Every structure is written in C-alpha cells, then in structure tokens.
Short mmCIF file of N, CA and C in Angstrom, two decimals:
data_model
loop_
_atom_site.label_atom_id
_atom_site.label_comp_id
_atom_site.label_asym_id
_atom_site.label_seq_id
_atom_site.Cartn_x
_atom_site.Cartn_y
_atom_site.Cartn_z
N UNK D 169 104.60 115.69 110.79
CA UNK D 169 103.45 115.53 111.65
C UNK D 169 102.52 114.45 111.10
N UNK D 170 102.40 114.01 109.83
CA UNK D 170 101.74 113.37 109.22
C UNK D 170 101.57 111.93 109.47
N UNK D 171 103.41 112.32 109.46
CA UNK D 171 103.88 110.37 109.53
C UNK D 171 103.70 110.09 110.97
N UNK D 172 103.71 110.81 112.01
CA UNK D 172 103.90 110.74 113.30
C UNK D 172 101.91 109.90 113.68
N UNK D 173 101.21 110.83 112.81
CA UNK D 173 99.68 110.57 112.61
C UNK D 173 99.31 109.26 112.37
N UNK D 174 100.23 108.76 111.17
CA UNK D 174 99.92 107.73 110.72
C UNK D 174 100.32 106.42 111.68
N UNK D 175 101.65 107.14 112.09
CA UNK D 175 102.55 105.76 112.51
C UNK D 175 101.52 105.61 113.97
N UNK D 176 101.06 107.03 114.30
CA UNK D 176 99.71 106.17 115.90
C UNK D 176 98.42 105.61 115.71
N UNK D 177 97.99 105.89 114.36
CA UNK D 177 96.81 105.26 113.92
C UNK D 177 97.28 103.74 113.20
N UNK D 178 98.33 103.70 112.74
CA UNK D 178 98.52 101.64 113.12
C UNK D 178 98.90 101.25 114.47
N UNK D 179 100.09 101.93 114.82
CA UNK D 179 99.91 101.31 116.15
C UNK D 179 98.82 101.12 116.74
N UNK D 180 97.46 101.98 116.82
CA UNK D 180 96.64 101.77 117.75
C UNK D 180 95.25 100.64 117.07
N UNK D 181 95.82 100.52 115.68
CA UNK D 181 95.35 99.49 114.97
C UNK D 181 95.29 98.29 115.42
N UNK D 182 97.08 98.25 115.83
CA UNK D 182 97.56 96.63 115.81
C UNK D 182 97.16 96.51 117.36
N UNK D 183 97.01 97.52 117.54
CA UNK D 183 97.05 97.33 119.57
C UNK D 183 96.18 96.81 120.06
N UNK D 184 94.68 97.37 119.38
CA UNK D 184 93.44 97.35 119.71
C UNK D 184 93.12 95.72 118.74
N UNK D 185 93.58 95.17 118.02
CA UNK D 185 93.73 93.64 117.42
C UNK D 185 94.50 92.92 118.41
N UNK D 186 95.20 92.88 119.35
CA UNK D 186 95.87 92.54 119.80
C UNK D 186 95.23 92.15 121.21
N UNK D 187 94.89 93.41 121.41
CA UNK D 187 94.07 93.35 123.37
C UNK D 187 93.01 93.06 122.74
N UNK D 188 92.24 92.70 122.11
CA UNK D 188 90.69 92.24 121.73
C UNK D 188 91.29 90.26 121.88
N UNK D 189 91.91 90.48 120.89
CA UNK D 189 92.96 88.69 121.39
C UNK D 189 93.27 88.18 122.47
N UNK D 190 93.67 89.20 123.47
CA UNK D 190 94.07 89.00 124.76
C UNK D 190 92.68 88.88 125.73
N UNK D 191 92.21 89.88 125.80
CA UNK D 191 90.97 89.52 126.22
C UNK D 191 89.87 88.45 126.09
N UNK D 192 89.94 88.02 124.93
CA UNK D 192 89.07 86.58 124.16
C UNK D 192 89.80 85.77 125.46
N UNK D 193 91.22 85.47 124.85
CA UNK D 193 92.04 84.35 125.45
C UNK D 193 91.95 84.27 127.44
N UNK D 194 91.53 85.31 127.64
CA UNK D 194 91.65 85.58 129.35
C UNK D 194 90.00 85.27 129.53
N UNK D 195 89.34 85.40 128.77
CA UNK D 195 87.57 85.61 129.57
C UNK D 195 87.50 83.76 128.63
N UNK D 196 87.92 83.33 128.36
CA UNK D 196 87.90 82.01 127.78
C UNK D 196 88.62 81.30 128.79
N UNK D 197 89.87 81.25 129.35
CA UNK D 197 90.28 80.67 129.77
C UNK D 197 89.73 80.89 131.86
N UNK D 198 89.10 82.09 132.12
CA UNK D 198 88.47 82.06 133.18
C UNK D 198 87.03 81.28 133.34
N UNK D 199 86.44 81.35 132.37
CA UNK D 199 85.17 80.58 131.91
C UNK D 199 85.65 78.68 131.86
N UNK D 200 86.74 78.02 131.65
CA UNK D 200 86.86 77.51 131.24
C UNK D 200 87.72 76.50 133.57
N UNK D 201 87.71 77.49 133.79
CA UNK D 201 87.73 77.62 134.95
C UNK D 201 87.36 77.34 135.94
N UNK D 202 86.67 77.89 136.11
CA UNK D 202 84.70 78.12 136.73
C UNK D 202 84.63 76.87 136.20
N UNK D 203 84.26 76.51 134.85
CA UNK D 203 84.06 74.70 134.93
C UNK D 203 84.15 74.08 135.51
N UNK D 204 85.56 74.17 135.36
CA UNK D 204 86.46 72.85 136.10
C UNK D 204 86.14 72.94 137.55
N UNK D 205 86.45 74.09 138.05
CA UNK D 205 86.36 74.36 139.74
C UNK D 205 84.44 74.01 140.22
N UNK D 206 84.04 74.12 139.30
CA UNK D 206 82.42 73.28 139.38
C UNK D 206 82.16 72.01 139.10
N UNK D 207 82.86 71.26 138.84
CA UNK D 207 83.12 70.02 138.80
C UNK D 207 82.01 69.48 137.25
N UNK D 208 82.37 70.25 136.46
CA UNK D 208 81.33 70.45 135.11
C UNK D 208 81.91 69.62 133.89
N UNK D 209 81.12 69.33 133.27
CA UNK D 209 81.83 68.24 131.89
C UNK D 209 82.36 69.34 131.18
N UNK D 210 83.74 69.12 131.14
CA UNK D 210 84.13 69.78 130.18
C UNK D 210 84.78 69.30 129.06
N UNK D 211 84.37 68.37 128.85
CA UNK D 211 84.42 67.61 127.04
C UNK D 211 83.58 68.22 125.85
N UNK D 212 82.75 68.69 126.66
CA UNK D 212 82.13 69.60 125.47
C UNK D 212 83.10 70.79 124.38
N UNK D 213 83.75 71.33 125.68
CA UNK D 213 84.75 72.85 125.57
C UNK D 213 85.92 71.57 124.17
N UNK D 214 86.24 70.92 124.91
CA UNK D 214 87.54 70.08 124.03
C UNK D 214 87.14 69.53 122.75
N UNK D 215 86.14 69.38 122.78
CA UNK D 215 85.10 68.55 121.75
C UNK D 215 86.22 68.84 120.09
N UNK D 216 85.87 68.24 119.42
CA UNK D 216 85.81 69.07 118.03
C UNK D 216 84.48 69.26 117.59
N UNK D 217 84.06 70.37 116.84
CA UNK D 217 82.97 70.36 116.68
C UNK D 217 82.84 70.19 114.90
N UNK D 218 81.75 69.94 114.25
CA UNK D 218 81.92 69.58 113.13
C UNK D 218 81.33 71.26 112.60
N UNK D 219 82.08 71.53 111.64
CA UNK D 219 81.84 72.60 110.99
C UNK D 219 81.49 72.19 109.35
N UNK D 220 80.17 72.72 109.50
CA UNK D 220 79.45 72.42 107.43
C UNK D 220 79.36 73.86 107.20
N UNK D 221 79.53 74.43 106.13
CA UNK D 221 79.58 75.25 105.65
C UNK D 221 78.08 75.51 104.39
N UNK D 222 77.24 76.38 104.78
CA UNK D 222 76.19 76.36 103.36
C UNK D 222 75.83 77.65 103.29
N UNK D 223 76.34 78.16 101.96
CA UNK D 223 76.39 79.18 101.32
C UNK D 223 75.28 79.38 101.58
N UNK D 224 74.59 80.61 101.47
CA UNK D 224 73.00 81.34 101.86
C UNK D 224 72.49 81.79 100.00
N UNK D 225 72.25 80.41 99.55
CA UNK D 225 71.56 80.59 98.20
C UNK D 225 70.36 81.38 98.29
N UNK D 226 69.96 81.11 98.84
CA UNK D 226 68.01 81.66 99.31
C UNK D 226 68.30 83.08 99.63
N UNK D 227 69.46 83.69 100.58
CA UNK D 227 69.21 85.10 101.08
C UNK D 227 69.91 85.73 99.85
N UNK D 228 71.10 85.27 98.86
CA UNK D 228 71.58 86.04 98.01
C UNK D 228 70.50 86.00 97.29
N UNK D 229 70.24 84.94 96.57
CA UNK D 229 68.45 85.32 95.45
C UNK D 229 67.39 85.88 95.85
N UNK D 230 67.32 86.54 96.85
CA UNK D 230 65.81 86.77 97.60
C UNK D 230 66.48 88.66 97.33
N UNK D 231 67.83 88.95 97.83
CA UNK D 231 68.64 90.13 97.37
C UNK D 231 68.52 90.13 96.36
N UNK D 232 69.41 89.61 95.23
CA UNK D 232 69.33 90.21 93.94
C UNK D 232 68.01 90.54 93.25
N UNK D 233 66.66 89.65 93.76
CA UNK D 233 65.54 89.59 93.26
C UNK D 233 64.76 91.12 93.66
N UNK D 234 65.41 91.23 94.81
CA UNK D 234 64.62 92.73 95.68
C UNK D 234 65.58 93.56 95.09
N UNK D 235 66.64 93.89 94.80
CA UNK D 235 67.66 94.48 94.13
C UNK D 235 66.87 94.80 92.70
N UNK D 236 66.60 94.02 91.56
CA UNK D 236 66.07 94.20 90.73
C UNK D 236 64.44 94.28 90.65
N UNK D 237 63.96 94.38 91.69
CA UNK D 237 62.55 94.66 91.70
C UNK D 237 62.75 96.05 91.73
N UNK D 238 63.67 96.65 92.74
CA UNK D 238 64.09 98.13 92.80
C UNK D 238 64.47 98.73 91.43
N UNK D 239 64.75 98.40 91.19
CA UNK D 239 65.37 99.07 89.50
C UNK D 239 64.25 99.26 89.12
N UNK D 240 63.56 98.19 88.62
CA UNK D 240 62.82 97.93 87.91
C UNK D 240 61.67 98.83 87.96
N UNK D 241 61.13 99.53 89.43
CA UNK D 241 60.16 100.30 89.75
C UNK D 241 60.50 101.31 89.91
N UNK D 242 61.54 101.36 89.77
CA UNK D 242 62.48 102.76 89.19
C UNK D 242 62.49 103.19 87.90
N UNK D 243 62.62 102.25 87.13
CA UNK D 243 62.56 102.65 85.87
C UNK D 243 61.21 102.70 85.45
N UNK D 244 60.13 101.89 85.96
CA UNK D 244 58.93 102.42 85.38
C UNK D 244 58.57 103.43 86.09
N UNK D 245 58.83 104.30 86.84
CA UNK D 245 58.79 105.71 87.68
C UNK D 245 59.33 106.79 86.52
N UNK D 246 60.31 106.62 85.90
CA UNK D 246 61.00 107.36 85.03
C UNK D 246 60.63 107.45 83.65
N UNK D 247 59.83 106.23 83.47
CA UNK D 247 58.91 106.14 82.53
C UNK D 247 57.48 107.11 82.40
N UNK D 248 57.26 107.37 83.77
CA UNK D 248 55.62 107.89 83.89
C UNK D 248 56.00 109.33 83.68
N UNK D 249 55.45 110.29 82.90
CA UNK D 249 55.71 111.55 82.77
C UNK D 249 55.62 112.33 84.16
N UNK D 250 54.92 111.90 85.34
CA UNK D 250 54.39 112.59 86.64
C UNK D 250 55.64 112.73 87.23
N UNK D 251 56.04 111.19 87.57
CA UNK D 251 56.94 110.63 88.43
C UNK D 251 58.19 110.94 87.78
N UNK D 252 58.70 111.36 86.59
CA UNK D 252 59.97 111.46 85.92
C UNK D 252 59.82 113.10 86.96
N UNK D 253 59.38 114.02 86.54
CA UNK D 253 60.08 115.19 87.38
C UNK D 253 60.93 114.59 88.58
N UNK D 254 60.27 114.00 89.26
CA UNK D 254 60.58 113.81 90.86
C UNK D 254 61.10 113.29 90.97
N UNK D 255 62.36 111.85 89.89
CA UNK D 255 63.22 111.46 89.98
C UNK D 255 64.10 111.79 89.34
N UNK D 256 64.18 112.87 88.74
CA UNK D 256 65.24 113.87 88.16
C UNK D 256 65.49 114.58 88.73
N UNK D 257 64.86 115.56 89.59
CA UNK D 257 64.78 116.67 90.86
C UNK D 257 65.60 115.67 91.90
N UNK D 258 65.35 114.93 92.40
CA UNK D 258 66.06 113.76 93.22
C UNK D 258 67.54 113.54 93.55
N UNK D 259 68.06 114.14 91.48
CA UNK D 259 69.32 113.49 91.39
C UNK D 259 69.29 112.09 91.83
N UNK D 260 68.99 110.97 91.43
CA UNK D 260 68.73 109.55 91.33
C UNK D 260 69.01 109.00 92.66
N UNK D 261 68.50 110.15 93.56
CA UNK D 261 68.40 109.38 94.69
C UNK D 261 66.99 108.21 95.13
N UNK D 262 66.14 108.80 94.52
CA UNK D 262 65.32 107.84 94.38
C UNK D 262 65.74 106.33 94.10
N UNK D 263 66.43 106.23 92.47
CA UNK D 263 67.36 105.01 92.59
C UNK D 263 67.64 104.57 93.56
N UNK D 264 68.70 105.10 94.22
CA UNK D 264 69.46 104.54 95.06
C UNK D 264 68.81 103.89 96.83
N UNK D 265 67.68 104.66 96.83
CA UNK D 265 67.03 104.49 97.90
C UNK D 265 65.99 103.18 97.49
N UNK D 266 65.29 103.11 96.89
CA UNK D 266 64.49 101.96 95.91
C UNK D 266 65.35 100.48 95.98
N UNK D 267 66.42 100.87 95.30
CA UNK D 267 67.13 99.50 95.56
C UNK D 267 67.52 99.02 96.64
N UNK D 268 67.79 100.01 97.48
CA UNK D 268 68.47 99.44 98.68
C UNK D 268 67.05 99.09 99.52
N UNK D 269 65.97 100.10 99.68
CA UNK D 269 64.95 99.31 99.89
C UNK D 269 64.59 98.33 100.08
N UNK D 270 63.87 97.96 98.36
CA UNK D 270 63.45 96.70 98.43
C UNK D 270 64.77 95.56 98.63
N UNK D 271 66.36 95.97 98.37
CA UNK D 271 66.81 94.95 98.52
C UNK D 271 66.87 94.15 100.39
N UNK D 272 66.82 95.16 100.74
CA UNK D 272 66.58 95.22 102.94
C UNK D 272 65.30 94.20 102.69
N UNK D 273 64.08 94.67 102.35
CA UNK D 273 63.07 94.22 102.36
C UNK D 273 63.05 92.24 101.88
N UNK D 274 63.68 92.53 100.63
CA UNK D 274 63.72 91.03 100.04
C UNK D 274 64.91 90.29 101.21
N UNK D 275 65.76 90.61 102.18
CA UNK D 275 66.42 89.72 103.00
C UNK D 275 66.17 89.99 104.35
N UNK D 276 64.45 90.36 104.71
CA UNK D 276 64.43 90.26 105.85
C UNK D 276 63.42 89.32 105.09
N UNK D 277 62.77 88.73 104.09
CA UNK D 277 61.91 88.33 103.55
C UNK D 277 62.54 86.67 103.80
N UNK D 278 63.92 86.25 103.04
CA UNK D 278 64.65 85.76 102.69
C UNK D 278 64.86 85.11 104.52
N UNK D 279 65.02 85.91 105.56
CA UNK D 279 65.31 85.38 106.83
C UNK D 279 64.61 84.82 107.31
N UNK D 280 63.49 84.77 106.93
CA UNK D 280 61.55 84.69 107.68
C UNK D 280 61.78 83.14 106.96
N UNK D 281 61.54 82.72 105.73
CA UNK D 281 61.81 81.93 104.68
C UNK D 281 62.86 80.68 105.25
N UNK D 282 63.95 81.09 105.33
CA UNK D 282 65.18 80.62 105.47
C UNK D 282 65.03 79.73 107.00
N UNK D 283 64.12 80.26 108.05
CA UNK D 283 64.47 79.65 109.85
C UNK D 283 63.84 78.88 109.54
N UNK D 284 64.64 77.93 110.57
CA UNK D 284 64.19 77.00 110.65
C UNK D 284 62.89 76.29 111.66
N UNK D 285 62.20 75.44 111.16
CA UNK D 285 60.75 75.49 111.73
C UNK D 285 61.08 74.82 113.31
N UNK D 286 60.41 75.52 114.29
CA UNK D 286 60.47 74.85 115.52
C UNK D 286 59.45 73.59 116.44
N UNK D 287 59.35 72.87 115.26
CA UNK D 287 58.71 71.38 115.63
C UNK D 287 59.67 70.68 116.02
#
C-alpha cells in the first residue's frame, strides 16, 4: 500500500510540473495571438532581452545585520536577571522569535532602501 502511495504522489508530482508547462505554453501562445490578430508589434515578444544579474548585497547585509541585532538583544535579555526567567520559561523561543523578527524587520528595511527612486 505504501509503494502504491508513493508511486501516486510522484506521479501527481510530475503531472502537476507538466500541466503547469502546458498551460504556460497555451496562455502564451494565445496571448501571442491576440497580437498578431490585432495587428500589434510583436518584436517586442521576439526581442532578446538583456538579462544582468545583481546579487542583493544590501538585502543580504541589512538580514544578517537584523539577524544579529536579534541575538544580540537576546542575549542581553538573558543577561538581565528579570528577563532571564522569561527566556528560560520560553524554552528559547524568545530566541527564535527575536531573530526572525528583527531579521523580517531589517529586509523590509533593506526593500524601502534598495527601490528605486521615481524621478
């Protein structure tokens, strides 16, 4: 029964990769359609387009920075005799919530930063 389990959860793996492909290729090529039958430039569609590639220096450092701001106010939490109960009681969920926190926080920070100006 297991293998029978398994063998329908790839099939419906490869299936659902497959008709997501098919579908792209059909709503692309009807769109592409409609163009033409509109008498529309379609050199754009043929174009090559130039693809640059730039790593997101600013949103990874703006993360790791909010990442370790989290620690960091974590550990002076664990430091304070008040605040140590309540992150021991926690089970270090506190940690874990802190970092992820401020790390959300530092890359919506990082997005604001990053757009580009609309002049």
């Amino acid at each position: 029964m297991e293998d029978l389990m398994l063998a329908l959860i790839w099939l419906g793996f490869f299936a659902s990769i497959f008709f997501g492909w098919y579908y792209f290729l059909q709503a692309r090529n009807k769109e592409r359609m409609a163009l033409i039958e509109r008498d529309k430039d379609v050199s754009e569609i043929y174009a090559k387009r130039e693809f640059r590639f730039r790593f997101p220096w600013l949103k990874l450092g703006m993360l790791i920075t909010g990442v370790g701001f989290g620690f960091t106010l974590t550990v002076l939490m664990m430091m304070n005799p008040v605040l140590e109960q309540f992150v021991k009681r926690t089970d270090g969920m506190v940690i874990a919530a802190s970092i992820i926190l401020f790390g959300g926080i530092s890359m919506v920070i990082a997005h604001y930063i990053d757009k580009p100006s609309k002049n």
